[in-house]
Short mmCIF file of C-alpha atoms in Angstrom, two decimals:
data_model
loop_
_atom_site.label_atom_id
_atom_site.label_comp_id
_atom_site.label_asym_id
_atom_site.label_seq_id
_atom_site.Cartn_x
_atom_site.Cartn_y
_atom_site.Cartn_z
CA MET A 1 0.00 0.00 0.00
CA LYS A 2 2.86 2.38 0.85
CA TYR A 3 4.37 1.66 -2.57
CA LEU A 4 1.03 2.45 -4.27
CA PHE A 5 0.77 5.84 -2.51
CA THR A 6 4.31 6.65 -3.61
CA LEU A 7 3.47 5.90 -7.25
CA LEU A 8 0.34 8.04 -7.06
CA ALA A 9 2.26 10.96 -5.57
CA VAL A 10 4.94 10.77 -8.25
CA GLY A 11 2.27 10.62 -10.95
CA ILE A 12 0.47 13.69 -9.62
CA LEU A 13 3.76 15.59 -9.38
CA PHE A 14 4.73 14.65 -12.93
CA THR A 15 1.31 15.59 -14.31
CA GLY A 16 1.36 18.92 -12.50
CA CYS A 17 4.81 19.75 -13.88
CA LYS A 18 3.74 18.72 -17.37
CA ASP A 19 0.59 20.87 -17.23
CA GLU A 20 2.54 23.80 -15.84
CA GLY A 21 4.98 23.47 -18.73
CA LYS A 22 2.10 23.51 -21.21
CA ASN A 23 0.62 26.60 -19.62
CA ASN A 24 3.92 28.44 -19.66
CA GLN A 25 4.47 27.52 -23.27
CA SER A 26 1.04 28.73 -24.38
CA GLU A 27 1.40 32.00 -22.48
CA ASN A 28 4.91 32.77 -23.68
CA GLN A 29 5.87 30.71 -26.70
CA ILE A 30 9.49 30.74 -27.77
CA ASN A 31 9.76 30.56 -31.54
CA LYS A 32 12.66 30.68 -33.92
CA ASN A 33 12.07 33.61 -36.22
CA PRO A 34 13.30 33.65 -39.84
CA TYR A 35 16.39 35.57 -38.77
CA GLY A 36 17.97 32.79 -36.75
CA GLU A 37 17.33 34.18 -33.27
CA GLU A 38 14.72 33.37 -30.66
CA LYS A 39 11.92 35.77 -29.86
CA ASN A 40 8.93 35.69 -27.55
CA VAL A 41 5.56 35.48 -29.28
CA LEU A 42 2.63 36.20 -26.99
CA GLU A 43 0.00 36.62 -29.69
CA ALA A 44 -0.30 37.93 -33.23
CA ASP A 45 -0.10 41.70 -33.45
CA SER A 46 -3.52 43.19 -34.15
CA ALA A 47 -2.22 46.72 -34.80
CA SER A 48 -3.42 48.31 -38.01
CA ILE A 49 -0.95 48.88 -40.83
CA ASP A 50 -1.93 52.07 -42.60
CA ILE A 51 -0.42 52.60 -46.06
CA GLN A 52 -0.48 56.26 -47.07
CA PRO A 53 0.36 56.62 -50.78
CA ILE A 54 2.48 59.62 -51.76
CA SER A 55 3.08 58.86 -55.45
CA HIS A 56 4.01 55.91 -57.67
CA ALA A 57 6.46 53.95 -55.47
CA THR A 58 6.59 56.35 -52.53
CA ALA A 59 4.55 55.80 -49.38
CA ALA A 60 4.41 56.47 -45.67
CA VAL A 61 3.47 53.56 -43.43
CA ASN A 62 1.93 54.09 -40.01
CA TRP A 63 2.19 50.90 -37.99
CA SER A 64 0.87 51.44 -34.49
CA ASP A 65 3.23 54.00 -32.91
CA VAL A 66 5.89 53.82 -35.65
CA THR A 67 6.10 55.60 -39.01
CA PHE A 68 8.41 54.66 -41.86
CA TYR A 69 8.83 55.83 -45.43
CA ILE A 70 9.22 53.72 -48.56
CA ASP A 71 11.35 55.20 -51.36
CA PRO A 72 10.88 58.86 -50.39
CA VAL A 73 10.95 61.20 -53.38
CA GLY A 74 9.22 64.49 -54.14
CA GLY A 75 10.95 66.74 -51.64
CA ALA A 76 9.96 67.55 -48.07
CA GLU A 77 6.68 69.06 -49.29
CA ALA A 78 5.48 65.61 -50.36
CA PHE A 79 5.54 64.58 -46.68
CA LYS A 80 3.97 67.72 -45.24
CA GLY A 81 1.71 66.80 -42.32
CA ILE A 82 3.12 63.26 -42.05
CA GLU A 83 4.96 62.05 -38.96
CA LYS A 84 8.76 62.08 -39.07
CA PRO A 85 10.03 58.61 -40.08
CA ASP A 86 11.55 56.25 -37.53
CA PHE A 87 13.21 54.46 -40.45
CA ILE A 88 13.31 54.57 -44.24
CA LEU A 89 13.45 51.75 -46.78
CA ILE A 90 14.98 52.41 -50.21
CA THR A 91 14.68 49.72 -52.85
CA ASP A 92 16.78 50.86 -55.83
CA ILE A 93 18.93 53.56 -57.44
CA HIS A 94 16.41 54.85 -59.97
CA GLY A 95 15.03 58.36 -59.51
CA ASP A 96 11.51 57.19 -58.71
CA HIS A 97 12.91 55.31 -55.70
CA MET A 98 15.95 57.24 -54.49
CA SER A 99 16.18 61.01 -54.11
CA ILE A 100 19.18 62.41 -52.25
CA GLU A 101 17.57 65.86 -52.41
CA THR A 102 14.47 64.56 -50.62
CA LEU A 103 16.52 62.81 -47.94
CA GLU A 104 18.54 65.97 -47.35
CA ALA A 105 15.36 68.03 -47.08
CA LEU A 106 13.70 65.77 -44.51
CA SER A 107 14.29 65.88 -40.77
CA LEU A 108 16.12 62.60 -40.23
CA LYS A 109 17.75 62.92 -36.82
CA GLY A 110 17.72 59.44 -35.29
CA THR A 111 16.28 57.89 -38.46
CA HIS A 112 17.69 54.60 -39.78
CA ILE A 113 17.93 54.30 -43.59
CA ILE A 114 17.94 50.71 -44.91
CA VAL A 115 19.39 50.36 -48.42
CA PRO A 116 21.09 47.93 -50.81
CA GLN A 117 24.79 48.52 -51.48
CA ALA A 118 24.12 50.10 -54.88
CA VAL A 119 22.06 52.82 -53.18
CA LYS A 120 24.69 53.33 -50.47
CA ASP A 121 27.27 53.90 -53.21
CA GLU A 122 25.19 56.83 -54.50
CA MET A 123 24.74 58.52 -51.13
CA PRO A 124 26.89 61.32 -49.67
CA GLU A 125 29.40 60.39 -46.95
CA GLU A 126 27.69 62.61 -44.38
CA MET A 127 24.75 60.16 -44.37
CA ASN A 128 26.92 57.17 -43.52
CA ASP A 129 25.99 57.19 -39.85
CA LYS A 130 22.31 56.80 -40.75
CA VAL A 131 22.68 54.15 -43.45
CA ARG A 132 22.49 50.40 -42.93
CA VAL A 133 23.27 48.20 -45.94
CA LEU A 134 21.15 45.11 -46.43
CA GLU A 135 21.85 42.69 -49.27
CA ASN A 136 19.44 40.18 -50.78
CA GLY A 137 18.61 37.51 -48.21
CA ALA A 138 20.03 39.44 -45.25
CA THR A 139 18.03 40.64 -42.26
CA THR A 140 18.26 43.36 -39.66
CA ARG A 141 16.27 44.68 -36.73
CA VAL A 142 15.12 48.27 -36.25
CA LEU A 143 13.16 49.04 -33.08
CA GLU A 144 10.69 46.14 -32.79
CA PHE A 145 10.73 45.41 -36.53
CA TYR A 146 12.56 42.64 -38.36
CA ILE A 147 13.44 43.61 -41.93
CA GLU A 148 14.42 41.05 -44.56
CA ALA A 149 15.78 42.01 -47.98
CA ILE A 150 14.00 40.07 -50.74
CA PRO A 151 15.47 39.89 -54.27
CA MET A 152 13.79 42.04 -56.94
CA TYR A 153 14.70 41.69 -60.59
CA ASN A 154 13.55 41.32 -64.19
CA LEU A 155 13.07 38.07 -66.05
CA PRO A 156 14.85 36.61 -67.84
CA GLU A 157 17.86 37.46 -65.72
CA ASP A 158 20.15 39.80 -67.63
CA PRO A 159 22.88 42.13 -66.31
CA GLU A 160 21.68 44.72 -68.84
CA SER A 161 18.03 44.61 -67.73
CA HIS A 162 16.32 47.50 -65.98
CA HIS A 163 16.70 45.65 -62.67
CA PRO A 164 19.41 42.98 -62.53
CA LYS A 165 19.27 40.49 -59.69
CA GLY A 166 21.23 41.53 -56.61
CA ARG A 167 21.20 45.30 -57.15
CA GLY A 168 17.94 46.26 -55.50
CA ASN A 169 15.87 45.07 -52.55
CA GLY A 170 12.28 44.25 -51.95
CA TYR A 171 11.51 44.02 -48.23
CA VAL A 172 9.47 41.99 -45.77
CA VAL A 173 8.85 44.02 -42.64
CA GLU A 174 7.63 42.04 -39.63
CA ARG A 175 6.50 42.84 -36.13
CA ASN A 176 4.85 40.36 -33.78
CA GLY A 177 3.80 38.02 -36.54
CA GLN A 178 2.39 40.62 -38.94
CA ARG A 179 4.31 40.79 -42.22
CA LEU A 180 4.27 43.52 -44.86
CA TYR A 181 5.84 42.80 -48.26
CA ILE A 182 7.15 45.67 -50.38
CA ALA A 183 8.01 44.11 -53.72
CA GLY A 184 10.00 46.93 -55.32
CA ASP A 185 10.70 46.77 -59.06
CA THR A 186 10.32 43.09 -59.71
CA GLU A 187 8.72 40.57 -62.00
CA ASN A 188 6.92 37.37 -61.04
CA ILE A 189 10.04 35.82 -59.51
CA PRO A 190 10.28 32.56 -57.52
CA GLU A 191 11.37 34.39 -54.37
CA MET A 192 8.08 36.31 -54.36
CA LYS A 193 5.92 33.26 -55.05
CA GLU A 194 7.54 31.40 -52.13
CA LEU A 195 6.64 34.00 -49.50
CA GLU A 196 4.42 32.94 -46.61
CA ASN A 197 2.11 34.57 -44.07
CA ILE A 198 1.98 38.02 -45.65
CA GLU A 199 -0.60 40.40 -44.21
CA ILE A 200 -0.28 43.12 -46.88
CA ALA A 201 1.67 43.13 -50.16
CA LEU A 202 2.58 46.12 -52.33
CA ILE A 203 2.90 44.78 -55.88
CA PRO A 204 4.13 46.66 -59.00
CA MET A 205 2.78 46.17 -62.53
CA ASN A 206 4.10 48.34 -65.31
CA LEU A 207 5.91 47.58 -68.55
CA PRO A 208 8.72 47.45 -69.45
CA TYR A 209 10.02 47.96 -65.90
CA THR A 210 8.25 45.29 -63.85
CA MET A 211 5.47 42.94 -65.03
CA THR A 212 2.07 42.63 -66.63
CA VAL A 213 -1.12 42.58 -64.56
CA GLU A 214 -1.48 38.90 -65.49
CA ASP A 215 1.97 38.04 -64.11
CA ALA A 216 1.33 40.16 -61.03
CA ALA A 217 -1.93 38.31 -60.36
CA ASP A 218 -0.23 34.94 -60.88
CA GLY A 219 2.45 35.82 -58.34
CA VAL A 220 -0.05 37.08 -55.79
CA LEU A 221 -2.18 33.95 -56.12
CA ALA A 222 0.92 31.85 -55.46
CA PHE A 223 1.74 33.37 -52.05
CA ALA A 224 -1.80 34.50 -51.17
CA PRO A 225 -1.42 37.56 -48.93
CA LYS A 226 -4.44 38.64 -46.91
CA LYS A 227 -4.46 41.95 -48.76
CA VAL A 228 -2.70 43.20 -51.89
CA ILE A 229 -2.27 46.82 -52.92
CA PRO A 230 -1.20 47.61 -56.51
CA TYR A 231 1.42 50.35 -56.69
CA HIS A 232 4.08 51.48 -59.15
CA PHE A 233 1.67 50.94 -62.06
CA ARG A 234 2.50 53.82 -64.40
CA GLY A 235 4.52 52.64 -67.40
CA GLN A 236 5.67 53.89 -70.79
CA ASP A 237 2.18 53.49 -72.26
CA GLY A 238 0.21 54.93 -69.35
CA PHE A 239 -1.36 53.19 -66.38
CA ALA A 240 -1.69 49.44 -65.93
CA GLU A 241 -5.21 48.03 -65.73
CA VAL A 242 -5.40 47.64 -61.96
CA GLU A 243 -9.11 46.81 -62.08
CA LYS A 244 -8.29 43.88 -64.34
CA PHE A 245 -5.62 42.82 -61.83
CA LYS A 246 -8.22 42.92 -59.05
CA ASN A 247 -10.62 40.77 -61.06
CA LEU A 248 -7.93 38.21 -61.90
CA VAL A 249 -6.90 37.89 -58.26
CA ASN A 250 -10.45 37.54 -56.96
CA GLU A 251 -11.37 35.05 -59.68
CA GLY A 252 -8.48 32.92 -58.46
CA ASN A 253 -8.93 33.51 -54.72
CA LYS A 254 -11.94 35.42 -53.40
CA ASP A 255 -10.38 35.60 -49.93
CA ILE A 256 -7.58 37.95 -51.00
CA GLU A 257 -8.60 41.56 -50.50
CA VAL A 258 -7.46 43.87 -53.31
CA GLU A 259 -7.31 47.53 -52.29
CA ILE A 260 -6.73 50.18 -54.94
CA LEU A 261 -5.33 53.39 -53.49
CA GLU A 262 -4.79 56.80 -55.08
CA TRP A 263 -1.13 56.83 -56.12
CA TYR A 264 -1.61 59.16 -59.11
CA PRO A 265 -3.74 62.30 -58.80
CA GLU A 266 -3.58 62.74 -62.57
CA ARG A 267 -5.19 59.31 -63.02
CA GLU A 268 -8.18 60.37 -60.94
CA GLU A 269 -8.68 63.34 -63.25
CA GLU A 270 -8.91 61.23 -66.40
#
């Protein structure tokens, strides 16, 4: 009988420890993030991600208490009334993505500027203390955000193309499980189609610089973000048919929200 009581006591102790371990794990899960380090995940972030279009490829993003700019061009006046950026993402060296004059005109004290090496090479030395170079496939952390550089390039791969592989960056910005994909100037590349768990995606579609609306829709259907926003859709022959893009996406997956924002005031006047 004494032996039986001992077994029961050990069993209760073991069960209690096991249940306590389960509770601790559910309350404070430890996950490996894509950047090779451990981070605590309490629950998915429910903060809204507000995309404020400025023009073409330029936007301000308000994510809870943080503001960051994507490819700021247009001078300081383009950002009048918008919060000072906590960080800036620049995708490529072309004038519709990188403007040294705009950066110099903005108030950037304490602002981190994330760029590919090709952009860094074009920047003045006095900005070196603000600039952080991120190459394709590399990651960094700014404040509570994890930023991964995603390749962006034209197909077929050609060093003489508008956007050769390795020069520019798309970005995945993540905080607490929410992930925003900024595609940059890219075509329907494998690296885009392999993305997972994207909350919002900014996708370009203009010829001859990026891709057709059909290719853009095909890529989006492959990685199925919760929401997709067409941007960078003015090409040599005018504006891409973003309504057609929306129809193609929703015909393929009705659960993907397609939001069309006002990137071009002149388009609204047509």
